[in-house]
């Protein structure tokens, strides 16, 4: 089992940047594919980005390609989401999630563990 704790959210103006971090407990972090999801009020949780266990493979939803970068440091048990050129429509609670196995997924139900979320608010 793994516990996930996100940090790094906050209030930023449009065009600004934030870096989210997700720290994982336990010694098996490198066995999990990791994902970032977001959920705005009144909307369903949506996929943002995911990364394979080794960090060698990444996938993004189209709306963040070229602006967001997912990365991980297995030595630090941490996954990151660098968010640049933020837009008001990026406003949401952001969650990291862990999935047992190598393959990443865009489907929330295919992830086994979730953090509590961190709020990102982008003002216009």
CSV table of C-alpha atoms in Angstrom, one decimal:
chain,number,residue,atom,x,y,z
A,1,UNK,CA,0.0,0.0,0.0
A,2,UNK,CA,1.1,3.6,-0.6
A,3,UNK,CA,0.1,6.9,0.8
A,4,UNK,CA,0.2,10.0,-1.5
A,5,UNK,CA,0.4,13.6,-0.4
A,6,UNK,CA,0.2,16.4,-2.9
A,7,UNK,CA,1.6,19.9,-2.4
A,8,UNK,CA,2.4,23.0,-4.4
A,9,UNK,CA,-1.0,24.3,-5.3
A,10,UNK,CA,-2.1,27.9,-5.0
A,11,UNK,CA,-3.3,31.0,-6.6
A,12,UNK,CA,-1.6,32.2,-9.8
A,13,UNK,CA,-2.3,34.7,-12.5
A,14,UNK,CA,-3.0,33.5,-16.1
A,15,UNK,CA,0.3,32.8,-17.8
A,16,UNK,CA,2.0,31.9,-14.6
A,17,UNK,CA,3.6,28.6,-13.5
A,18,UNK,CA,3.2,26.2,-10.6
A,19,UNK,CA,4.9,22.9,-9.8
A,20,UNK,CA,2.9,20.3,-8.0
A,21,UNK,CA,4.6,17.5,-6.0
A,22,UNK,CA,3.2,14.2,-4.9
A,23,UNK,CA,5.2,12.5,-2.2
A,24,UNK,CA,4.7,8.7,-1.7
A,25,UNK,CA,5.3,6.7,1.4
A,26,UNK,CA,6.7,3.2,1.3
A,27,UNK,CA,9.6,1.5,-0.5
A,28,UNK,CA,7.8,0.4,-3.6
A,29,UNK,CA,7.2,3.7,-5.3
A,30,UNK,CA,9.1,2.6,-8.4
A,31,UNK,CA,6.6,-0.3,-9.0
A,32,UNK,CA,3.8,2.1,-9.6
A,33,UNK,CA,2.8,4.0,-12.7
A,34,UNK,CA,1.7,7.5,-11.6
A,35,UNK,CA,-0.9,9.9,-12.9
A,36,UNK,CA,-2.3,13.4,-12.3
A,37,UNK,CA,-5.9,14.1,-12.5
A,38,UNK,CA,-8.0,17.2,-11.9
A,39,UNK,CA,-11.5,18.0,-10.9
A,40,UNK,CA,-13.3,21.3,-11.2
A,41,UNK,CA,-16.5,22.0,-9.2
A,42,UNK,CA,-19.5,20.3,-10.8
A,43,UNK,CA,-17.4,18.4,-13.2
A,44,UNK,CA,-16.1,14.8,-13.4
A,45,UNK,CA,-12.5,14.0,-12.6
A,46,UNK,CA,-10.4,14.2,-15.7
A,47,UNK,CA,-7.0,12.8,-16.7
A,48,UNK,CA,-4.1,15.3,-17.0
A,49,UNK,CA,-0.9,13.3,-17.4
A,50,UNK,CA,0.7,10.0,-16.5
A,51,UNK,CA,4.2,8.5,-16.3
A,52,UNK,CA,5.5,4.9,-16.4
A,53,UNK,CA,7.3,3.3,-13.5
A,54,UNK,CA,10.8,4.2,-14.9
A,55,UNK,CA,9.8,7.6,-16.1
A,56,UNK,CA,10.6,6.7,-19.6
A,57,UNK,CA,7.1,7.1,-20.9
A,58,UNK,CA,4.6,9.9,-20.5
A,59,UNK,CA,1.1,10.7,-21.8
A,60,UNK,CA,-0.9,13.9,-21.6
A,61,UNK,CA,-4.4,15.1,-22.3
A,62,UNK,CA,-4.4,17.3,-25.4
A,63,UNK,CA,-5.4,20.5,-23.5
A,64,UNK,CA,-2.1,20.5,-21.5
A,65,UNK,CA,0.4,19.3,-24.1
A,66,UNK,CA,3.3,21.7,-24.5
A,67,UNK,CA,2.4,23.4,-21.2
A,68,UNK,CA,2.5,20.7,-18.5
A,69,UNK,CA,5.3,18.3,-17.8
A,70,UNK,CA,5.1,15.2,-15.6
A,71,UNK,CA,8.3,13.7,-14.1
A,72,UNK,CA,9.3,11.5,-11.3
A,73,UNK,CA,12.3,10.9,-9.0
A,74,UNK,CA,12.1,7.4,-7.7
A,75,UNK,CA,15.0,8.0,-5.3
A,76,UNK,CA,12.8,10.7,-3.6
A,77,UNK,CA,9.5,8.8,-4.0
A,78,UNK,CA,8.0,11.8,-5.7
A,79,UNK,CA,6.2,12.6,-8.9
A,80,UNK,CA,5.9,16.2,-10.2
A,81,UNK,CA,3.7,18.2,-12.5
A,82,UNK,CA,5.3,21.3,-13.9
A,83,UNK,CA,2.5,23.6,-15.1
A,84,UNK,CA,3.4,26.5,-17.3
A,85,UNK,CA,1.3,29.1,-19.2
A,86,UNK,CA,-1.6,28.4,-16.9
A,87,UNK,CA,-5.1,29.4,-18.0
A,88,UNK,CA,-8.2,30.0,-16.0
A,89,UNK,CA,-9.7,26.8,-17.3
A,90,UNK,CA,-6.9,24.9,-15.5
A,91,UNK,CA,-8.5,25.9,-12.2
A,92,UNK,CA,-9.3,22.7,-10.3
A,93,UNK,CA,-8.3,20.4,-7.5
A,94,UNK,CA,-5.4,18.3,-8.7
A,95,UNK,CA,-4.9,14.7,-7.5
A,96,UNK,CA,-2.0,12.3,-8.0
A,97,UNK,CA,-2.7,8.6,-8.2
A,98,UNK,CA,-0.8,5.4,-8.3
A,99,UNK,CA,-1.4,2.4,-10.4
A,100,UNK,CA,0.1,-1.0,-9.8
A,101,UNK,CA,2.0,-2.2,-12.9
A,102,UNK,CA,3.9,-0.7,-15.8
A,103,UNK,CA,1.3,0.7,-18.1
A,104,UNK,CA,-0.2,4.1,-17.6
A,105,UNK,CA,-4.0,4.7,-17.9
A,106,UNK,CA,-6.2,7.7,-18.6
A,107,UNK,CA,-9.1,6.1,-16.6
A,108,UNK,CA,-9.5,7.1,-12.9
A,109,UNK,CA,-11.0,3.7,-12.0
A,110,UNK,CA,-7.8,2.0,-13.0
A,111,UNK,CA,-5.7,3.7,-10.3
A,112,UNK,CA,-5.4,2.0,-7.0
A,113,UNK,CA,-4.3,4.8,-4.6
A,114,UNK,CA,-5.1,8.5,-4.5
A,115,UNK,CA,-3.9,11.6,-2.7
A,116,UNK,CA,-6.2,14.1,-1.0
A,117,UNK,CA,-5.7,16.8,-3.7
A,118,UNK,CA,-4.3,20.3,-3.9
A,119,UNK,CA,-6.1,23.3,-5.2
A,120,UNK,CA,-4.9,25.3,-8.2
A,121,UNK,CA,-6.7,28.5,-9.0
A,122,UNK,CA,-5.7,30.6,-12.0
A,123,UNK,CA,-7.0,34.1,-12.2
A,124,UNK,CA,-7.6,36.0,-15.4
